[in-house]
Short mmCIF file of C-alpha atoms in Angstrom, two decimals:
data_model
loop_
_atom_site.label_atom_id
_atom_site.label_comp_id
_atom_site.label_asym_id
_atom_site.label_seq_id
_atom_site.Cartn_x
_atom_site.Cartn_y
_atom_site.Cartn_z
CA MET A 23 32.14 -73.99 11.00
CA TYR A 24 30.67 -71.01 9.41
CA THR A 25 29.76 -69.83 5.93
CA ILE A 26 28.76 -66.46 4.38
CA LYS A 27 27.55 -65.51 1.60
CA ILE A 28 27.42 -61.65 0.68
CA VAL A 29 24.14 -60.40 -1.25
CA PRO A 30 24.37 -56.93 -2.90
CA ARG A 31 20.95 -55.07 -3.08
CA ARG A 32 20.21 -51.68 -4.40
CA LEU A 33 17.52 -50.10 -2.45
CA HIS A 34 15.19 -47.39 -4.50
CA PHE A 35 13.81 -44.41 -2.41
CA LYS A 36 9.92 -43.83 -3.04
CA GLN A 37 10.82 -40.36 -3.08
CA PRO A 38 14.18 -38.12 -2.85
CA ALA A 39 15.44 -38.08 0.79
CA GLY A 40 16.64 -34.59 1.27
CA THR A 41 19.33 -33.73 4.03
CA SER A 42 21.46 -30.55 4.06
CA ARG A 43 24.25 -32.85 2.27
CA GLY A 44 22.05 -33.63 -0.96
CA SER A 45 19.44 -35.92 -1.55
CA TYR A 46 19.26 -39.81 -1.97
CA THR A 47 17.35 -41.52 -4.62
CA THR A 48 19.03 -45.02 -4.32
CA ARG A 49 21.10 -47.05 -1.72
CA ASP A 50 23.28 -50.01 -1.73
CA VAL A 51 23.46 -52.46 1.20
CA TRP A 52 24.98 -56.10 1.35
CA TYR A 53 23.10 -58.63 3.21
CA LEU A 54 25.21 -61.25 4.95
CA HIS A 55 23.44 -64.81 4.85
CA LEU A 56 25.45 -66.96 7.76
CA THR A 57 25.01 -70.70 8.16
CA SER A 58 26.82 -72.95 10.38
CA ASP A 59 26.88 -76.89 11.12
CA LYS A 60 25.85 -76.23 14.46
CA TYR A 61 22.43 -75.16 12.80
CA PRO A 62 22.09 -77.05 10.02
CA ASP A 63 18.63 -75.49 9.20
CA ARG A 64 18.92 -71.80 9.98
CA VAL A 65 20.19 -68.78 8.09
CA GLY A 66 21.55 -65.86 9.90
CA ILE A 67 20.82 -62.52 7.94
CA GLY A 68 22.31 -59.14 8.85
CA GLU A 69 22.94 -55.85 6.95
CA CYS A 70 25.66 -53.93 6.27
CA ALA A 71 24.89 -50.40 4.68
CA PRO A 72 27.57 -47.54 5.09
CA LEU A 73 26.23 -44.31 3.97
CA PRO A 74 28.08 -42.71 1.16
CA LYS A 75 30.08 -39.93 2.10
CA LEU A 76 29.43 -40.08 5.71
CA SER A 77 30.33 -43.53 7.25
CA CYS A 78 34.15 -43.79 8.28
CA ASP A 79 33.80 -47.39 6.66
CA ASP A 80 32.71 -45.88 3.17
CA MET A 81 35.47 -46.75 0.91
CA GLN A 82 36.42 -47.70 -2.51
CA GLY A 83 36.02 -51.39 -2.72
CA TYR A 84 33.88 -51.86 0.14
CA GLU A 85 32.77 -55.03 -1.38
CA SER A 86 36.25 -56.43 -1.56
CA VAL A 87 36.98 -55.22 2.09
CA LEU A 88 33.75 -56.91 3.26
CA ALA A 89 34.39 -60.22 1.48
CA HIS A 90 37.95 -60.25 2.99
CA ILE A 91 36.67 -60.00 6.53
CA CYS A 92 34.06 -62.31 6.02
CA ASN A 93 36.56 -64.87 4.78
CA GLU A 94 38.60 -64.00 7.98
CA VAL A 95 35.19 -64.69 10.08
CA THR A 96 34.75 -68.26 8.52
CA GLU A 97 38.28 -69.19 8.84
CA GLN A 98 38.39 -68.01 12.78
CA GLY A 99 34.81 -69.43 13.54
CA GLY A 100 33.53 -66.18 14.72
CA PHE A 101 34.94 -62.19 14.65
CA SER A 102 36.30 -59.63 17.44
CA VAL A 103 34.90 -56.36 18.16
CA GLU A 104 38.41 -54.92 18.58
CA SER A 105 39.56 -55.58 15.00
CA LEU A 106 36.39 -54.58 13.52
CA ARG A 107 36.20 -50.96 15.13
CA ASP A 108 36.79 -48.97 12.28
CA TYR A 109 34.27 -50.90 10.28
CA PRO A 110 30.87 -50.15 12.18
CA SER A 111 28.65 -50.92 9.58
CA ILE A 112 30.56 -54.35 8.81
CA LEU A 113 30.74 -54.88 12.55
CA PHE A 114 26.52 -54.34 12.91
CA GLY A 115 25.86 -56.71 10.06
CA LEU A 116 27.98 -59.57 11.56
CA GLU A 117 26.44 -58.80 15.05
CA THR A 118 22.73 -59.25 13.54
CA ALA A 119 24.06 -62.09 11.33
CA PHE A 120 25.44 -64.03 14.20
CA ARG A 121 22.38 -62.99 16.68
CA HIS A 122 19.86 -64.12 14.22
CA LEU A 123 21.57 -67.64 13.76
CA GLU A 124 21.70 -68.34 17.40
CA ARG A 125 17.99 -67.26 17.84
CA GLY A 126 16.83 -68.95 15.07
CA CYS A 127 14.20 -66.17 14.55
CA PHE A 128 13.96 -62.06 13.71
CA GLU A 129 13.31 -61.71 17.47
CA LEU A 130 16.60 -61.03 18.22
CA TRP A 131 16.08 -60.39 22.03
CA ASP A 132 13.15 -61.47 24.56
CA THR A 133 11.14 -57.95 25.22
CA PRO A 134 7.80 -56.95 25.64
CA PHE A 135 8.56 -55.26 21.87
CA SER A 136 9.60 -58.64 20.51
CA ARG A 137 6.50 -60.63 21.92
CA GLY A 138 4.00 -57.69 20.29
CA GLU A 139 2.84 -56.58 23.69
CA VAL A 140 4.38 -53.13 23.26
CA GLY A 141 5.31 -50.64 20.61
CA ILE A 142 8.46 -48.06 20.63
CA PRO A 143 7.57 -44.52 20.34
CA ILE A 144 9.15 -42.84 17.66
CA ASN A 145 9.18 -39.43 15.74
CA GLY A 146 7.66 -38.64 12.35
CA LEU A 147 10.57 -37.73 9.85
CA ILE A 148 10.10 -34.69 7.74
CA TRP A 149 12.45 -34.60 5.00
CA MET A 150 14.28 -31.81 3.40
CA GLY A 151 12.10 -30.14 0.41
CA ASP A 152 10.36 -26.86 -0.41
CA TYR A 153 7.75 -25.18 2.06
CA LYS A 154 5.04 -26.78 0.44
CA LYS A 155 5.95 -30.11 0.60
CA MET A 156 7.34 -30.01 4.00
CA LEU A 157 3.96 -28.80 5.15
CA GLU A 158 2.31 -31.45 3.32
CA GLN A 159 4.42 -34.41 5.31
CA ILE A 160 3.93 -32.20 8.39
CA GLU A 161 0.08 -32.30 8.14
CA ALA A 162 0.22 -35.89 7.35
CA LYS A 163 2.31 -36.82 10.42
CA MET A 164 -0.17 -35.23 12.59
CA ALA A 165 -3.07 -36.58 11.06
CA VAL A 166 -2.11 -40.00 11.88
CA GLY A 167 -1.19 -39.24 15.57
CA PHE A 168 2.62 -38.62 15.77
CA ARG A 169 3.23 -36.49 19.07
CA CYS A 170 7.09 -36.24 18.48
CA ILE A 171 8.04 -34.54 14.98
CA LYS A 172 11.71 -34.63 13.45
CA LEU A 173 12.50 -31.97 10.70
CA LYS A 174 15.63 -31.83 8.48
CA ILE A 175 16.54 -28.16 8.14
CA GLY A 176 19.39 -26.35 6.63
CA ALA A 177 18.59 -26.61 2.91
CA ILE A 178 15.66 -24.02 2.42
CA ASN A 179 15.66 -20.45 3.54
CA PHE A 180 15.97 -20.42 7.45
CA GLU A 181 13.26 -18.38 7.60
CA GLU A 182 10.97 -20.74 5.70
CA GLU A 183 12.03 -22.81 8.09
CA LEU A 184 10.98 -20.89 11.19
CA ALA A 185 7.75 -20.54 9.65
CA LEU A 186 7.23 -24.13 9.37
CA LEU A 187 7.78 -24.40 13.10
CA ARG A 188 5.77 -21.66 14.08
CA PHE A 189 3.07 -23.08 11.89
CA ILE A 190 2.94 -26.59 13.80
CA ARG A 191 3.30 -24.26 17.26
CA SER A 192 0.14 -22.38 16.20
CA HIS A 193 -1.84 -25.61 16.46
CA PHE A 194 -0.06 -27.97 18.85
CA SER A 195 1.75 -26.69 22.15
CA ALA A 196 5.15 -28.30 23.30
CA LYS A 197 2.79 -30.47 25.40
CA GLU A 198 0.91 -31.90 22.83
CA VAL A 199 3.79 -32.03 20.19
CA GLU A 200 7.50 -32.37 20.71
CA LEU A 201 9.58 -30.98 18.06
CA ARG A 202 13.17 -31.96 16.98
CA VAL A 203 15.33 -30.40 14.34
CA ASP A 204 18.34 -31.67 12.38
CA ALA A 205 20.56 -29.38 10.72
CA ASN A 206 23.07 -31.90 9.68
CA GLY A 207 26.03 -29.63 10.53
CA ALA A 208 24.48 -26.99 8.30
CA PHE A 209 25.12 -23.72 10.29
CA ALA A 210 28.11 -21.88 10.49
CA PRO A 211 29.87 -21.61 13.71
CA ALA A 212 29.46 -17.52 13.97
CA ASP A 213 25.73 -17.49 13.51
CA ALA A 214 25.03 -20.84 15.13
CA MET A 215 24.11 -19.11 18.45
CA GLU A 216 21.65 -16.75 17.08
CA LYS A 217 19.99 -19.10 14.97
CA LEU A 218 19.58 -21.26 18.23
CA LYS A 219 17.91 -18.45 20.14
CA ARG A 220 15.25 -18.04 17.47
CA LEU A 221 14.70 -21.62 17.41
CA ALA A 222 14.42 -21.70 21.14
CA GLU A 223 11.57 -19.54 21.09
CA LEU A 224 9.53 -22.25 19.32
CA ASP A 225 9.83 -24.58 22.37
CA LEU A 226 11.59 -27.30 20.46
CA HIS A 227 13.11 -30.51 22.27
CA SER A 228 16.29 -30.37 20.63
CA ILE A 229 18.62 -29.82 17.48
CA GLU A 230 20.86 -32.08 16.16
CA GLN A 231 24.31 -31.26 14.90
CA PRO A 232 23.73 -27.71 14.52
CA ILE A 233 27.68 -27.18 12.86
CA ARG A 234 29.94 -29.32 10.92
CA ALA A 235 31.68 -32.47 12.93
CA GLY A 236 35.20 -31.91 13.95
CA GLN A 237 34.84 -28.47 15.54
CA TRP A 238 35.18 -29.65 19.18
CA GLU A 239 35.87 -26.36 20.39
CA ASP A 240 33.13 -24.31 18.55
CA MET A 241 30.97 -26.87 19.42
CA ALA A 242 31.67 -27.20 23.40
CA ARG A 243 30.96 -23.28 23.24
CA LEU A 244 27.47 -23.95 21.83
CA THR A 245 26.33 -26.88 24.12
CA ALA A 246 27.81 -24.84 27.18
CA GLU A 247 25.75 -21.57 26.23
CA THR A 248 22.92 -22.82 24.33
CA PRO A 249 19.30 -22.22 25.04
CA LEU A 250 18.16 -25.31 22.91
CA PRO A 251 19.59 -28.85 23.82
CA ILE A 252 21.99 -29.82 21.47
CA ALA A 253 22.39 -33.50 20.29
CA LEU A 254 25.37 -34.94 18.53
CA ASP A 255 25.21 -37.15 15.63
CA GLU A 256 27.59 -36.98 13.03
CA GLU A 257 30.09 -35.70 15.49
CA LEU A 258 30.42 -39.32 16.71
CA ILE A 259 31.12 -40.85 13.47
CA GLY A 260 34.86 -42.26 13.25
CA ILE A 261 35.21 -41.95 17.21
CA ASN A 262 35.58 -45.50 17.62
CA ILE A 263 37.83 -46.43 20.51
CA PRO A 264 36.61 -46.01 24.25
CA GLU A 265 39.12 -43.47 25.19
CA ARG A 266 38.15 -41.22 22.28
CA LYS A 267 34.67 -41.60 23.20
CA GLN A 268 35.62 -40.41 26.75
CA CYS A 269 37.52 -37.69 25.71
CA LEU A 270 34.54 -36.06 22.82
CA LEU A 271 31.96 -36.32 25.64
CA ASP A 272 34.04 -34.82 28.16
CA SER A 273 35.65 -31.76 25.86
CA VAL A 274 31.86 -31.20 24.44
CA HIS A 275 29.45 -32.57 26.88
CA PRO A 276 26.43 -32.13 24.54
CA GLN A 277 22.64 -32.60 26.00
CA TYR A 278 22.15 -35.89 24.05
CA ILE A 279 23.89 -38.35 21.43
CA ILE A 280 22.04 -39.98 18.93
CA LEU A 281 23.11 -43.56 17.99
CA LYS A 282 22.95 -45.36 14.69
CA PRO A 283 24.68 -48.83 14.73
CA SER A 284 25.58 -48.50 11.31
CA LEU A 285 27.61 -45.60 11.98
CA HIS A 286 28.56 -45.57 15.29
CA GLY A 287 30.34 -48.62 16.38
CA GLY A 288 27.68 -51.31 15.96
CA MET A 289 25.61 -52.57 18.74
CA ALA A 290 28.64 -53.01 20.88
CA GLY A 291 29.92 -49.43 20.16
CA GLY A 292 26.52 -48.41 20.94
CA ASN A 293 26.44 -50.08 24.32
CA GLU A 294 29.88 -48.40 25.03
CA TRP A 295 28.19 -44.87 24.12
CA ILE A 296 25.42 -45.45 26.46
CA ARG A 297 27.54 -46.32 29.14
CA GLU A 298 29.76 -43.30 28.83
CA ALA A 299 26.64 -40.91 28.35
CA GLU A 300 24.87 -42.07 31.36
CA LYS A 301 28.00 -41.67 33.66
CA ARG A 302 27.86 -37.95 32.51
CA ASN A 303 24.30 -37.52 32.49
CA ILE A 304 23.98 -37.15 29.01
CA GLY A 305 20.97 -38.02 27.28
CA TRP A 306 20.55 -40.34 23.99
CA TRP A 307 18.40 -42.12 21.78
CA ILE A 308 18.67 -44.45 18.72
CA THR A 309 17.74 -44.29 15.30
CA SER A 310 18.43 -46.28 11.91
CA ALA A 311 20.43 -44.91 9.28
CA LEU A 312 18.24 -45.47 6.39
CA GLU A 313 18.90 -49.25 6.21
CA SER A 314 16.25 -51.62 4.96
CA ASN A 315 13.91 -53.60 7.23
CA ILE A 316 16.72 -56.11 8.05
CA GLY A 317 18.74 -53.53 9.63
CA LEU A 318 15.89 -51.53 10.89
CA ASN A 319 14.38 -54.67 12.62
CA ALA A 320 17.85 -55.74 14.46
CA ILE A 321 17.92 -51.91 15.48
CA ALA A 322 14.39 -51.95 17.24
CA HIS A 323 15.08 -55.17 18.80
CA TRP A 324 18.17 -54.02 20.40
CA CYS A 325 16.75 -50.66 21.20
CA ALA A 326 13.88 -52.40 23.07
CA THR A 327 16.24 -54.01 25.74
CA PHE A 328 16.81 -50.66 27.27
CA ASN A 329 13.40 -49.22 27.85
CA ASN A 330 14.19 -45.71 26.75
CA PRO A 331 11.09 -43.69 27.29
CA LEU A 332 12.18 -41.06 24.68
CA PRO A 333 10.83 -41.30 21.16
CA GLN A 334 13.62 -42.93 18.78
CA GLY A 335 14.30 -42.61 15.16
CA LEU A 336 13.05 -45.98 13.83
CA GLY A 337 10.18 -44.86 11.31
CA THR A 338 12.25 -45.35 8.07
CA GLY A 339 10.36 -48.82 7.23
CA ALA A 340 8.35 -47.36 4.71
CA LEU A 341 11.13 -45.61 2.37
CA PHE A 342 11.96 -47.77 -0.25
CA THR A 343 9.79 -49.31 -3.20
CA ASN A 344 11.92 -52.51 -2.68
CA ASN A 345 12.20 -53.14 0.86
CA VAL A 346 12.51 -56.35 2.57
CA ASP A 347 9.42 -57.97 4.00
CA MET A 348 9.34 -57.87 7.82
CA PRO A 349 6.73 -58.16 10.58
CA LEU A 350 7.12 -54.04 11.52
CA GLU A 351 4.32 -51.76 11.40
CA VAL A 352 4.01 -48.43 12.43
CA ARG A 353 0.68 -47.69 14.72
CA LYS A 354 0.02 -43.89 15.31
CA ASP A 355 3.35 -42.96 16.91
CA SER A 356 4.71 -46.04 17.78
CA LEU A 357 6.69 -49.10 15.93
CA TRP A 358 5.33 -52.28 16.60
CA TYR A 359 6.62 -56.00 16.00
CA LEU A 360 3.67 -58.28 14.80
CA LYS A 361 3.27 -61.91 16.17
#
């Protein structure tokens, strides 16, 4: 028999996290504390963290829906992925809680990462701000040894953003520092190709979500003609059943997809996306979605099971003033689990 206690928590950002959709200063999450007669001395902890105005399961009364689903899980003695496809953040929280309970430790899979033998390469994330603030962030990331830097773009003047990228390229070649940009859908379809061409001149690795999600025809045209590899992120939100995933990838055929378990179907949904992407020779990487260290730890351990050599988006552990302690540490440009 299982019992689940729901523990809400409001996380506070150390500084506003700026995107083209606005800035976050706080973040509400819900922890699931799972216990079972089978493991009387253990508690499995998972994190449910829908992103406001972005997650497909961000809704009024979220906590009531979460409580209802948790009651069903305790009555039925488990959960079904199929019944939770429309609630990716809840599915991810339950997956993590059950995995943690069964393992009895935060090393959710046995990998070289979980044994503290290797780190996971990650990108250094540069948040939106004015030119000076973004430049300060870039210089700080370079100083500690990051070799892949991701910039959020689309909020300040495009020419200033190009100037920031040129600044990096004037000091570091593409072999020395890999540059990724994330537009969060900020470009208009009419001028997106021109902007992609200008960005491509700076030897970038890729751009995430250049135009708003849901414009498959326009996005397909861009992915077919782009001089700069395109990665889909928000485009995957709400595409929860396998047939729709296949349809999206066949219709748009991006160069990459980016997987966030809280947004894109939990770990089970992520496994589906990866299988379908690899069938089509589409690259992928995994990122966190502003979870606390509970969610970040689960994502990192899941990520480590794939041995994907690309830098992952797992550098969000130091964002909050009141984060949960977890044996995770960023050393230079890698995330390590401390044994």
